[in-house]
Amino acid sequence: MLSSPARKLLLIFLLVVIAAYISIPPVIPVSIHFGPINLDKNLIRRGLNYSFGSINIQKSFDLILGLDLAGGSHLVFEVDTQNIAGDKKETAVQATRNVMERRVNLFGVSEPNVQISSFEGRDRVIVELPGIHETREAVELIGKTAQLIFAEVGSEEKPGLIHTNLTGADLKSADVSFDQTTGNPVVVIQFTQEGTKKFADLTSKNVGRPLPILLDEVPISSPIVQEGITGGSAQISGEFALEEAKNLSIQLNAGALPVPVSLVEQRTVGATLGAEAVDASVQAGLLGLGFVLLYMILAYGRLGIVASFALLIFGVLTLSLYKLIPVVLTLPGVAGFLLSVGMAVDSNILIFERFKEERIRRPFADALEVSFGRAWDSIRDANIATLVTAFVLANPLDWNFLHTSGPVRGFAITLSLGIAISLFTGIVVSRNLLRVFIKESKR
Amino acid sequence: MDWLKYRKLYFSISTILIVMGIISLYTFGLKLGVDFKGGAILEYKLENDISTEEVARKIEEQNIEITSIQTVGDKTYLFRLPPIGQEEKDKIKNVVTETVKGEVEELRFETVGPTIGPELVKKTLYAVAVASAAILIWVAIQFKSLKFGASAILAMFHDSFILIGAFSLLGYLLDAEVDFLFVTALLTTLSFSVHDTIVVFDRIREISKIEGRPLARKASSPEGELNKVANKALTETMVRSLNNSFTIIFMLTALLLLGGSTIKWFATALLIGTILGTYSSPFVAVPLLITWDNLAEKIRRRK
């Protein structure tokens, strides 16, 4: 029967195999041209895709890259809540965020991120758009209040445009279409029941006169009413390019922003810079890891080899955890990971140094066990300090007075995860590996 | 080996470094990046080289203020300006495209309004305050005495300050900028410094226990006693400390060499911070501890 440490090792081994499977990239090109063998195939690592009965499990096990690695835009809009009463501010900001998110989703960005951040009375909505580099359209689309109001042309007593009570809120849907006659893009709108009634009244009252349609107080279309329209649908035809028509329909569908917003911060990373950064990170990671392994083996001999295994296991477990949670990986996040590799090694070093000392005064097996125990105190105390700092930086509870987004947080999250896992590999994995594989050398 | 005999030397080195930092900050200040000051940066990769004066002039003709245009790589230019909107950005791109008479690729664009910077500073100060307080409390509980926590925190601030001073100098000499990432490196240095210091303190505590001289039941110990224990602890932990630092330094050097321009100064800050953190545990924190202990003992004797 296998000894207890060996059994634990078996469990660890199984865990590692699963983790390794999750870690490897989804497509591995295999290309072997050697002698008679000519092989050019792509190995595909499938994700999880099971459905039995009503249960449907789907997970793709891909690494989610942050904006600075994948390329994309980070926009920050400040919400102007000046005119809103104190207790209604929060709802207004939340509503604004929701409308923005609807617009972003309709825009068709994959994996966008829209969140609120408040600090000292300033409310902001942060929008992250992976893969979008040309931001002009996105900013227009998301940042425009887009309040649609139907107006009547005034008369001599009351000149100017008079707002009616028919607004964008009375719309059921908006779609892009093409004018039958001119072929120009138009936006076709459908009113709700109430809207249909209002529209019918309005058009009957104004036959023969223009009925201006205002978007944020600017007339975008001013059709002349031919007859009362009871069908509940209308067509907005202005001088639209196709893009403008699409954006307008998105804005109408998502609704108007309850409060105005302005862009206060924008960061865009082009895809090339992102791809370079990914390559650089991978290279740095591999090189650093290589050095560390070499050093450990030179400094600690057999023990060093065990530590190297533990380190590789650490790497695989961490990577698979990033994919499972998932953690969005940014460049500082990579730095956090590399730093935690260094700290993971520290746990091992503490154990080994202690072992060297204990070996002098005790028999081998005792020395091993004692060194684990004694080293654990140091490891725990020392790592807690780093964990506390990383915790404060990562701000998982979303406290407003600390960072709520950005590179700092990304770094802290990978660092904390890395340290937590390193505690596991340092103590559980290294311990059992050492127990099973390091036998006293026969004299 | 009696490491602590040379306390005065260590304190002198630290004082010199801190004074250099103060002078540098006073004379050169810190080169604050866009994250703190607000402003915009625009990085283009061009098909042909351009004359930066010509482009700057043309852009200013369009009524857009330009702070600087820097060559950061092969046909790659970094434009720095006050915060701009989409319109100005388009105008600049047109001017550049005209001048280059070739392809213009926008690598990145950042514009930060003026309110973001001060917020970042505040959030960082809060983070430092909370983290320091938490660490101080933890160490005080673990080691049952204030002097350990205080020495650790003082060593921590020592490292942070010298790091900031170093970046003031680097900013002047090599255009190193202080941004979000520097703040991260600073906070990491804090924690690494404490991590390293705790390992030594831990050994001091253990040796005291073994030799039957429990720590800190009183506020101070007979003269020279803590001194002996501390020296022993230092000798025993020195090798481990160096080894550990080497591994971290390897990783960071790899990052520095290969990581590319956006992360260069971040890696440098982490590297300097790590070296300082390693130095400060045996040569700042422990001497401080001993000095505190000796002073407390002298005061006790006088009573």
XYZ file of C-alpha atoms in Angstrom:
746
model
C 0.000 0.000 0.000
C 1.324 3.428 -0.793
C 2.593 5.506 2.061
C 0.607 8.546 3.054
C 2.893 11.105 1.414
C 2.922 9.037 -1.743
C -0.864 8.936 -1.790
C -0.970 12.694 -1.381
C 1.486 12.954 -4.244
C -0.788 10.895 -6.429
C -3.657 13.254 -5.716
C -1.410 16.208 -6.431
C -0.321 14.548 -9.656
C -3.922 14.157 -10.798
C -4.601 17.784 -9.916
C -1.586 18.853 -11.925
C -2.617 16.866 -14.960
C -6.018 18.540 -14.952
C -4.419 21.921 -14.424
C -1.927 21.276 -17.212
C -4.725 20.415 -19.586
C -6.469 23.656 -18.775
C -3.251 25.638 -19.046
C -2.151 24.753 -22.509
C -3.277 27.045 -25.293
C -6.318 26.041 -27.313
C -4.499 25.380 -30.543
C -1.050 23.899 -30.705
C 0.461 23.719 -34.148
C 2.586 20.628 -34.528
C 5.081 20.551 -37.318
C 7.545 17.699 -37.601
C 9.760 17.240 -40.605
C 12.272 14.605 -39.743
C 13.424 11.885 -42.070
C 10.398 10.007 -43.323
C 8.015 11.781 -40.948
C 6.160 14.751 -42.363
C 3.586 16.045 -39.986
C 1.684 19.345 -40.062
C -1.260 19.216 -37.755
C -2.999 21.451 -35.290
C -3.730 19.851 -31.941
C -6.931 21.271 -30.571
C -7.480 21.452 -26.841
C -11.180 21.459 -26.329
C -12.954 23.335 -23.597
C -15.734 22.029 -21.473
C -18.909 21.369 -23.403
C -21.353 18.987 -21.821
C -25.075 18.894 -21.619
C -27.011 16.162 -19.931
C -30.695 16.715 -19.538
C -31.261 20.275 -18.571
C -27.721 20.863 -17.318
C -25.476 22.662 -19.702
C -21.811 23.182 -18.849
C -19.747 25.325 -21.108
C -16.362 26.795 -20.426
C -13.781 27.655 -22.977
C -10.568 27.712 -20.894
C -9.097 30.613 -22.783
C -6.911 33.223 -21.212
C -8.600 36.596 -21.126
C -6.112 39.304 -22.031
C -6.451 42.818 -20.737
C -6.592 45.861 -22.963
C -2.870 46.467 -22.914
C -2.170 42.963 -24.202
C -5.090 42.454 -26.569
C -5.427 46.034 -27.720
C -8.527 48.078 -27.074
C -9.869 51.199 -25.434
C -10.509 52.327 -21.909
C -12.958 55.222 -21.623
C -13.984 57.073 -18.505
C -17.136 59.198 -18.549
C -17.946 61.561 -15.735
C -21.637 61.739 -14.866
C -23.035 65.222 -14.313
C -25.349 64.829 -11.333
C -25.468 68.518 -10.441
C -29.154 68.822 -11.133
C -30.196 65.698 -9.309
C -31.304 65.639 -5.693
C -28.908 63.921 -3.288
C -30.747 60.703 -2.638
C -31.633 60.227 -6.285
C -28.012 60.551 -7.422
C -27.135 56.940 -7.003
C -30.106 55.701 -9.002
C -29.343 58.198 -11.732
C -25.743 57.030 -12.000
C -26.801 53.399 -11.989
C -29.395 54.063 -14.681
C -26.811 55.891 -16.777
C -24.468 52.972 -16.487
C -27.164 50.544 -17.559
C -28.049 52.548 -20.645
C -24.381 52.768 -21.576
C -24.001 49.045 -21.174
C -26.996 48.382 -23.386
C -25.522 50.621 -26.040
C -22.153 48.928 -25.833
C -23.742 45.505 -26.146
C -25.775 46.582 -29.134
C -22.615 47.996 -30.676
C -21.332 44.461 -30.800
C -18.145 44.498 -28.768
C -17.045 41.172 -27.364
C -16.468 41.047 -23.608
C -16.963 44.728 -22.849
C -16.750 45.935 -19.304
C -18.889 48.763 -17.937
C -18.601 49.729 -14.302
C -19.209 52.587 -11.917
C -16.560 54.276 -9.850
C -17.201 57.002 -7.274
C -14.710 59.119 -5.446
C -15.360 62.258 -3.436
C -18.627 63.108 -5.036
C -17.535 62.486 -8.604
C -19.365 59.666 -10.258
C -17.831 57.968 -13.219
C -18.667 55.207 -15.608
C -15.713 53.245 -16.898
C -16.137 51.528 -20.236
C -13.610 49.040 -21.553
C -13.811 47.956 -25.156
C -11.410 45.210 -26.183
C -10.387 45.308 -29.803
C -11.763 48.767 -30.510
C -9.084 51.250 -31.607
C -11.053 53.819 -33.543
C -12.805 55.382 -30.618
C -14.506 58.356 -32.186
C -17.625 56.419 -33.045
C -17.709 54.589 -29.740
C -17.416 57.827 -27.763
C -20.184 59.416 -29.859
C -22.394 56.416 -29.394
C -21.908 55.961 -25.691
C -21.473 59.523 -24.547
C -24.312 61.237 -26.329
C -27.370 61.859 -24.218
C -29.620 61.058 -27.196
C -32.834 62.502 -25.864
C -35.392 62.264 -28.645
C -38.318 64.693 -28.534
C -41.035 65.403 -31.075
C -41.821 69.106 -31.351
C -44.413 71.278 -32.943
C -43.658 74.386 -34.872
C -44.935 77.390 -32.963
C -47.294 80.003 -34.263
C -47.060 83.751 -34.338
C -48.037 84.142 -30.697
C -45.611 81.494 -29.538
C -42.751 81.310 -32.019
C -40.038 78.647 -31.981
C -40.294 74.956 -31.361
C -42.641 73.638 -28.718
C -41.786 70.339 -27.060
C -44.577 67.821 -27.046
C -44.928 64.948 -24.626
C -43.942 62.438 -27.270
C -40.351 61.379 -26.578
C -37.890 58.527 -27.045
C -39.459 56.856 -24.022
C -42.567 56.166 -26.104
C -40.650 54.055 -28.585
C -40.926 50.301 -28.623
C -38.112 49.753 -31.107
C -35.948 51.370 -33.740
C -34.349 49.787 -36.784
C -32.218 50.811 -39.708
C -33.785 50.568 -43.098
C -33.534 52.166 -46.517
C -35.907 54.726 -47.947
C -38.100 53.298 -50.714
C -37.576 56.220 -53.027
C -34.145 57.662 -52.351
C -32.360 54.557 -51.106
C -30.864 56.557 -48.246
C -30.509 55.019 -44.804
C -33.398 55.822 -42.471
C -34.399 54.848 -38.975
C -37.771 53.172 -38.706
C -39.404 53.518 -35.294
C -42.293 51.687 -33.679
C -44.244 53.379 -30.898
C -45.626 51.736 -27.794
C -49.402 51.632 -27.389
C -49.466 54.906 -25.544
C -46.960 56.364 -27.973
C -49.131 55.356 -30.910
C -52.044 57.256 -29.412
C -49.975 60.341 -28.766
C -48.495 60.187 -32.237
C -51.903 59.821 -33.850
C -53.167 62.903 -31.971
C -50.070 64.890 -32.843
C -50.129 64.111 -36.530
C -53.860 64.784 -36.861
C -53.419 68.186 -35.212
C -50.535 69.130 -37.491
C -51.550 67.997 -40.967
C -49.758 70.054 -43.576
C -47.216 71.362 -41.134
C -43.688 70.191 -40.283
C -43.200 68.019 -37.207
C -39.571 68.474 -36.175
C -37.825 65.608 -34.473
C -35.175 66.811 -32.036
C -32.194 64.846 -30.833
C -30.623 66.606 -27.862
C -32.343 69.834 -28.914
C -30.987 69.632 -32.458
C -33.507 68.932 -35.232
C -32.434 65.875 -37.192
C -35.490 65.566 -39.323
C -38.485 67.748 -40.104
C -41.026 65.846 -42.154
C -44.246 67.492 -43.289
C -47.263 65.623 -41.952
C -49.425 64.338 -44.799
C -52.199 62.869 -42.691
C -52.941 61.578 -39.195
C -50.884 58.419 -38.631
C -52.541 55.769 -36.497
C -50.371 52.805 -37.484
C -47.890 53.526 -34.713
C -44.820 53.521 -36.864
C -42.818 56.263 -38.505
C -39.640 56.867 -40.386
C -36.902 59.306 -39.454
C -35.047 60.337 -42.554
C -32.386 62.958 -42.177
C -29.111 63.251 -44.010
C -27.806 60.064 -42.445
C -24.770 58.074 -43.372
C -25.307 54.383 -42.642
C -23.133 54.532 -39.502
C -25.093 57.449 -38.118
C -28.367 55.668 -38.744
C -27.077 52.550 -36.989
C -25.857 54.525 -34.000
C -29.118 56.416 -33.707
C -31.124 53.214 -33.730
C -28.868 51.793 -31.020
C -29.296 54.900 -28.919
C -33.047 54.885 -29.336
C -33.267 51.219 -28.471
C -31.084 51.534 -25.415
C -32.789 54.665 -24.254
C -31.568 58.148 -23.579
C -28.982 58.801 -20.885
C -30.818 60.117 -17.828
C -28.034 62.601 -17.135
C -25.360 64.108 -19.375
C -21.846 62.673 -19.343
C -18.458 63.907 -20.479
C -15.303 62.036 -21.394
C -12.543 62.657 -18.843
C -10.094 59.933 -19.633
C -9.272 57.787 -22.599
C -6.600 55.210 -23.249
C -6.209 53.243 -26.430
C -3.673 50.553 -27.128
C -3.242 49.463 -30.716
C -3.135 45.779 -31.446
C 0.511 45.764 -32.526
C 1.758 47.152 -29.275
C -0.424 44.637 -27.487
C 0.927 41.674 -29.431
C 4.503 42.781 -28.828
C 3.779 43.045 -25.150
C 2.441 39.494 -25.083
C 5.553 38.131 -26.781
C 7.780 40.080 -24.450
C 5.926 38.807 -21.377
C 6.130 35.193 -22.450
C 9.825 35.481 -23.185
C 10.523 37.238 -19.916
C 8.540 34.634 -18.031
C 10.354 31.689 -19.595
C 13.789 33.246 -19.243
C 13.245 34.225 -15.640
C 11.888 30.799 -14.810
C 14.871 29.173 -16.502
C 17.349 31.211 -14.477
C 15.612 30.452 -11.243
C 15.526 26.711 -11.920
C 19.198 26.692 -12.832
C 20.114 28.617 -9.727
C 18.124 26.361 -7.449
C 19.761 23.242 -8.820
C 23.235 24.734 -8.548
C 22.692 25.987 -5.044
C 20.824 23.062 -3.552
C 21.575 20.018 -5.656
C 18.974 17.256 -5.370
C 16.751 19.436 -3.263
C 16.957 21.998 -6.017
C 15.549 19.548 -8.534
C 12.603 18.885 -6.241
C 12.101 22.630 -5.871
C 12.142 22.988 -9.632
C 9.339 20.471 -9.961
C 7.373 22.269 -7.297
C 7.917 25.503 -9.185
C 6.687 24.058 -12.465
C 3.628 22.722 -10.698
C 3.117 26.185 -9.230
C 3.231 27.709 -12.698
C 0.729 25.260 -14.127
C -1.699 25.614 -11.213
C -1.555 29.411 -11.337
C -2.121 29.559 -15.076
C -5.106 27.247 -14.920
C -6.547 29.278 -12.040
C -6.244 32.436 -14.137
C -8.243 30.701 -16.829
C -10.876 29.304 -14.512
C -11.749 32.322 -12.394
C -11.140 34.052 -14.949
C -8.552 36.689 -14.268
C -8.084 39.360 -16.885
C -4.361 39.388 -17.522
C -2.659 42.736 -18.072
C 0.993 43.629 -18.374
C 1.333 44.591 -14.723
C -0.539 41.392 -13.982
C 2.272 39.509 -15.686
C 4.733 41.378 -13.489
C 2.731 40.300 -10.444
C 2.914 36.705 -11.587
C 6.682 36.833 -12.100
C 7.154 38.409 -8.704
C 5.085 35.692 -7.071
C 7.299 33.076 -8.748
C 10.233 34.683 -6.994
C 8.372 34.556 -3.706
C 7.300 30.978 -4.260
C 10.934 30.041 -4.470
C 11.486 31.813 -1.179
C 9.290 29.358 0.676
C 11.401 26.529 -0.641
C 14.634 28.314 0.191
C 13.493 28.862 3.762
C 12.826 25.159 4.118
C 16.118 24.122 2.524
C 18.283 26.486 4.549
C 16.612 25.249 7.690
C 17.110 21.677 6.552
C 20.846 22.248 6.084
C 21.043 23.484 9.657
C 18.952 20.724 11.174
C 20.787 18.022 9.247
C 23.863 18.745 11.324
C 22.195 17.905 14.562
C 19.568 15.355 13.628
C 19.026 12.218 11.599
C 17.803 12.767 8.080
C 14.094 12.043 8.369
C 13.734 14.073 11.569
C 15.626 16.971 10.081
C 13.231 17.034 7.147
C 10.117 17.147 9.305
C 11.512 19.661 11.763
C 12.643 22.010 9.038
C 9.117 22.092 7.587
C 7.634 22.976 10.941
C 10.142 25.668 11.811
C 10.207 27.183 8.363
C 6.418 27.416 8.178
C 6.311 30.125 10.858
C 8.696 32.341 8.918
C 6.960 31.638 5.649
C 3.567 32.439 7.076
C 4.576 35.662 8.794
C 6.581 36.962 5.898
C 3.980 36.196 3.259
C 1.196 37.736 5.281
C 2.855 41.135 5.026
C 2.948 40.905 1.244
C -0.587 39.515 1.164
C -1.882 42.435 3.225
C -0.343 44.965 0.846
C -1.549 43.079 -2.213
C -5.002 42.837 -0.651
C -5.160 46.576 -0.048
C -4.061 47.227 -3.625
C -6.413 44.678 -5.138
C -9.365 46.045 -3.215
C -11.609 43.027 -3.749
C -14.394 44.534 -1.680
C -14.551 47.525 -4.021
C -14.049 50.133 -1.349
C -14.354 53.476 -3.010
C -11.443 55.178 -1.382
C -9.032 52.703 -2.923
C -8.348 51.856 -6.533
C -11.316 50.329 -8.247
C -9.832 49.510 -11.573
C -6.747 49.691 -13.634
C -3.244 48.330 -13.775
C -2.589 48.574 -10.052
C -5.453 46.272 -9.291
C -4.516 43.803 -12.018
C -1.012 43.550 -10.566
C -2.268 43.051 -7.038
C -4.727 40.319 -8.005
C -2.144 38.183 -9.774
C 0.326 38.787 -6.951
C -2.129 37.702 -4.245
C -3.241 34.640 -6.177
C 0.376 33.779 -6.832
C 1.326 34.035 -3.169
C -1.670 32.010 -2.047
C -0.831 29.227 -4.491
C 2.851 29.408 -3.591
C 1.952 28.772 0.019
C 0.162 25.648 -1.125
C 2.959 24.378 -3.365
C 5.683 25.339 -0.908
C 4.155 23.470 1.965
C 2.019 20.678 0.578
C 3.695 19.895 -2.718
C 7.348 20.394 -1.814
C 6.884 18.616 1.475
C 5.473 15.475 -0.037
C 7.822 15.492 -2.993
C 10.746 15.689 -0.591
C 9.355 12.979 1.637
C 8.874 10.564 -1.203
C 11.831 11.247 -3.442
C 14.660 12.301 -1.201
C 16.039 9.316 0.547
C 19.044 9.360 2.723
C 22.058 8.571 0.618
C 23.574 5.337 1.689
C 26.998 5.818 3.145
C 30.261 37.777 13.253
C 29.445 41.009 14.944
C 27.468 42.757 12.253
C 26.053 45.249 14.643
C 29.398 46.693 15.621
C 29.258 48.753 12.452
C 25.852 50.257 13.226
C 27.159 53.742 12.772
C 28.414 52.889 9.302
C 25.029 51.552 8.238
C 23.224 54.577 9.608
C 25.662 56.842 7.770
C 25.069 55.068 4.464
C 21.329 55.357 4.932
C 21.569 59.006 5.881
C 23.696 59.781 2.833
C 21.201 58.054 0.542
C 18.272 59.836 2.135
C 19.977 63.214 1.934
C 20.819 62.594 -1.727
C 17.155 61.836 -2.232
C 16.088 65.044 -0.556
C 18.533 67.119 -2.607
C 17.425 65.476 -5.814
C 13.747 66.011 -5.061
C 14.376 69.610 -4.147
C 16.445 70.378 -7.237
C 14.886 68.213 -9.899
C 11.542 67.295 -8.466
C 9.710 64.233 -9.700
C 8.945 63.747 -13.376
C 5.222 63.159 -13.096
C 3.563 61.267 -15.886
C 0.232 61.845 -17.552
C -1.533 59.802 -14.860
C -0.767 62.414 -12.220
C -0.676 65.684 -14.101
C -3.346 65.066 -16.646
C -2.518 65.454 -20.299
C -2.370 63.375 -23.417
C 0.148 61.116 -25.068
C -0.004 59.856 -28.593
C 2.398 57.241 -29.916
C 2.810 56.773 -33.660
C 4.843 54.372 -35.726
C 5.685 55.925 -39.057
C 6.844 54.650 -42.393
C 9.530 57.305 -42.691
C 11.395 59.449 -40.226
C 10.188 62.996 -39.715
C 11.579 66.214 -38.411
C 9.988 66.739 -35.022
C 10.382 70.534 -35.171
C 8.527 70.678 -38.471
C 5.633 68.584 -37.180
C 5.461 70.507 -33.900
C 5.301 73.779 -35.789
C 2.555 72.556 -38.102
C 0.502 71.255 -35.206
C 0.808 74.522 -33.349
C -0.364 76.296 -36.486
C -3.586 74.363 -35.994
C -3.912 75.979 -32.571
C -3.063 72.851 -30.654
C -0.502 73.152 -27.920
C 2.268 70.566 -27.936
C 4.439 69.876 -24.918
C 7.020 67.683 -26.613
C 7.697 65.148 -29.343
C 10.098 62.387 -28.442
C 11.704 59.676 -30.530
C 11.206 56.482 -28.588
C 12.192 53.822 -31.069
C 12.717 52.989 -34.704
C 10.503 55.530 -36.522
C 8.345 55.625 -33.396
C 7.404 58.958 -31.890
C 5.738 59.938 -28.643
C 3.730 63.172 -28.628
C 2.968 64.802 -25.300
C 0.259 67.442 -24.999
C -2.345 68.840 -22.666
C -5.587 66.792 -22.665
C -7.222 66.717 -26.087
C -10.422 65.506 -27.634
C -11.212 63.534 -30.737
C -11.101 66.603 -33.029
C -7.620 67.656 -32.073
C -6.429 64.076 -32.350
C -7.725 63.879 -35.905
C -6.047 67.147 -36.814
C -2.752 65.912 -35.464
C -3.047 62.663 -37.379
C -3.675 64.621 -40.581
C -0.643 66.809 -40.033
C 1.538 63.801 -39.353
C 0.235 61.865 -42.347
C 0.913 64.877 -44.587
C 4.445 65.266 -43.300
C 5.315 61.589 -43.468
C 3.888 61.028 -46.930
C 3.436 57.424 -45.906
C 1.765 55.062 -43.454
C 0.949 56.255 -39.960
C 0.065 53.674 -37.329
C -1.351 54.737 -34.028
C 0.189 52.547 -31.353
C -1.515 54.088 -28.385
C -3.407 57.122 -27.202
C -4.098 58.270 -23.699
C -5.785 61.397 -22.502
C -6.352 62.070 -18.858
C -8.341 64.992 -17.490
C -6.861 67.096 -14.699
C -8.973 65.674 -11.899
C -7.755 62.121 -12.204
C -4.219 62.756 -10.980
C -4.910 64.174 -7.520
C -7.423 61.374 -6.995
C -4.756 58.813 -7.694
C -2.443 60.423 -5.176
C -5.134 60.343 -2.520
C -6.060 56.739 -3.196
C -2.422 55.772 -3.001
C -1.889 57.553 0.286
C -4.930 55.782 1.697
C -3.556 52.457 0.478
C -0.175 53.117 2.098
C -1.805 54.200 5.353
C -4.076 51.180 5.549
C -1.351 48.732 4.579
C 1.192 50.200 7.030
C -1.306 50.191 9.876
C -2.292 46.595 9.208
C 1.325 45.456 9.042
C 2.232 47.358 12.195
C -0.617 45.733 14.096
C 0.229 42.264 12.815
C 3.904 42.578 13.728
C 3.084 44.037 17.139
C 0.817 41.080 17.868
C 3.274 38.476 16.613
C 6.290 39.874 18.390
C 4.535 41.242 21.443
C 6.419 44.494 21.414
C 6.210 47.814 19.674
C 9.896 48.154 18.924
C 9.831 45.348 16.358
C 6.903 46.792 14.495
C 8.305 50.285 14.628
C 11.737 49.228 13.341
C 10.139 47.276 10.521
C 7.951 50.207 9.503
C 10.835 52.678 9.718
C 12.936 50.437 7.490
C 9.974 50.271 5.125
C 9.685 54.045 4.896
C 13.447 54.273 4.479
C 13.241 52.039 1.405
C 10.266 53.871 -0.067
C 11.856 57.250 0.352
C 15.129 56.231 -1.256
C 13.178 54.686 -4.136
C 11.337 57.949 -4.705
C 14.622 59.857 -4.495
C 16.178 57.473 -7.012
C 13.349 58.102 -9.431
C 13.714 61.817 -9.014
C 17.316 61.422 -10.196
C 16.411 58.955 -12.939
C 13.661 61.292 -14.049
C 16.144 64.072 -14.492
C 18.847 61.976 -16.146
C 16.891 59.432 -18.146
C 13.354 60.813 -18.392
C 11.900 58.181 -16.102
C 8.261 58.955 -15.394
C 6.261 58.446 -12.246
C 2.870 56.939 -13.019
C 0.300 54.399 -11.767
C 2.786 51.579 -12.164
C 5.446 53.346 -10.113
C 2.922 53.611 -7.311
C 2.400 49.869 -7.578
C 6.135 49.236 -7.462
C 6.399 51.470 -4.406
C 3.716 49.572 -2.561
C 5.270 46.260 -3.509
C 8.619 47.450 -2.191
C 6.909 48.263 1.093
C 5.609 44.769 1.454
C 8.775 43.073 0.292
C 10.829 45.102 2.739
C 8.614 44.031 5.595
C 8.613 40.430 4.373
C 12.374 40.306 4.472
C 12.609 42.085 7.832
C 10.131 39.708 9.429
C 12.229 36.701 8.467
C 15.139 38.126 10.447
C 12.975 39.186 13.388
C 11.453 35.760 13.389
C 14.850 34.200 13.789
C 15.682 36.596 16.623
C 12.527 35.555 18.390
C 13.303 31.888 17.923
C 16.870 32.140 19.178
C 15.685 34.043 22.236
C 13.213 31.288 22.986
C 15.781 28.517 22.564
C 18.378 30.200 24.727
C 15.840 30.724 27.442
C 15.811 34.437 27.134
C 12.273 35.224 26.120
C 11.862 38.497 24.310
C 10.244 41.641 25.447
C 8.649 40.631 28.679
C 10.092 43.911 29.683
C 10.479 46.814 27.331
C 14.213 46.295 27.139
C 16.825 43.669 27.922
C 20.158 43.769 29.730
C 22.688 45.616 27.657
C 24.195 43.586 24.909
C 21.867 40.634 25.230
C 19.552 41.454 22.369
C 22.687 42.466 20.537
C 24.153 38.980 20.761
C 20.950 37.295 19.728
C 20.497 39.674 16.832
C 23.985 39.082 15.536
C 23.438 35.364 15.590
C 20.139 35.754 13.798
C 21.729 37.896 11.125
C 24.471 35.392 10.459
C 21.984 32.588 10.157
C 19.605 34.374 7.835
C 22.079 36.190 5.607
C 22.540 33.346 3.133
C 18.823 32.711 2.801
C 18.148 36.404 2.345
C 20.680 36.730 -0.448
C 19.463 33.598 -2.206
C 15.894 34.737 -2.114
C 16.766 38.168 -3.420
C 18.778 36.658 -6.251
C 15.828 34.678 -7.495
C 13.558 37.698 -7.459
C 16.249 39.815 -9.089
C 16.591 37.216 -11.859
C 12.908 37.365 -12.620
C 12.900 41.155 -12.616
C 16.005 41.436 -14.779
C 14.380 39.143 -17.316
C 11.331 41.399 -17.274
C 13.491 44.492 -17.641
C 15.440 43.164 -20.598
C 12.546 41.700 -22.502
C 9.488 43.472 -21.271
C 9.396 46.341 -23.712
C 9.132 50.068 -23.226
C 5.828 50.327 -21.406
C 7.029 48.241 -18.510
C 10.689 49.263 -18.427
C 10.511 51.762 -15.585
C 8.081 49.606 -13.656
C 10.586 46.749 -13.681
C 13.387 49.163 -12.735
C 11.416 50.461 -9.782
C 10.684 46.919 -8.611
C 14.348 45.999 -9.007
C 15.603 48.982 -6.997
C 12.911 48.338 -4.418
C 13.888 44.693 -4.050
C 17.560 45.506 -3.568
C 16.694 48.178 -1.014
C 14.326 45.820 0.774
C 17.008 43.180 1.040
C 19.578 45.690 2.287
C 17.299 47.298 4.814
C 16.420 44.199 6.786
C 19.883 43.408 8.162
C 21.350 46.879 7.906
C 18.544 49.201 8.862
C 15.765 47.394 10.686
C 17.943 45.368 13.030
C 20.335 48.215 13.940
C 17.268 50.372 14.629
C 15.891 47.646 16.860
C 19.126 47.393 18.823
C 19.507 51.138 19.168
C 15.916 51.429 20.391
C 16.522 48.628 22.836
C 19.737 50.192 24.143
C 18.093 53.565 24.589
C 15.165 52.042 26.413
C 17.591 50.212 28.684
C 19.524 53.394 29.463
C 16.298 55.202 30.298
C 15.210 52.356 32.523
C 18.509 52.408 34.412
C 18.225 56.085 35.124
C 14.855 55.749 36.768
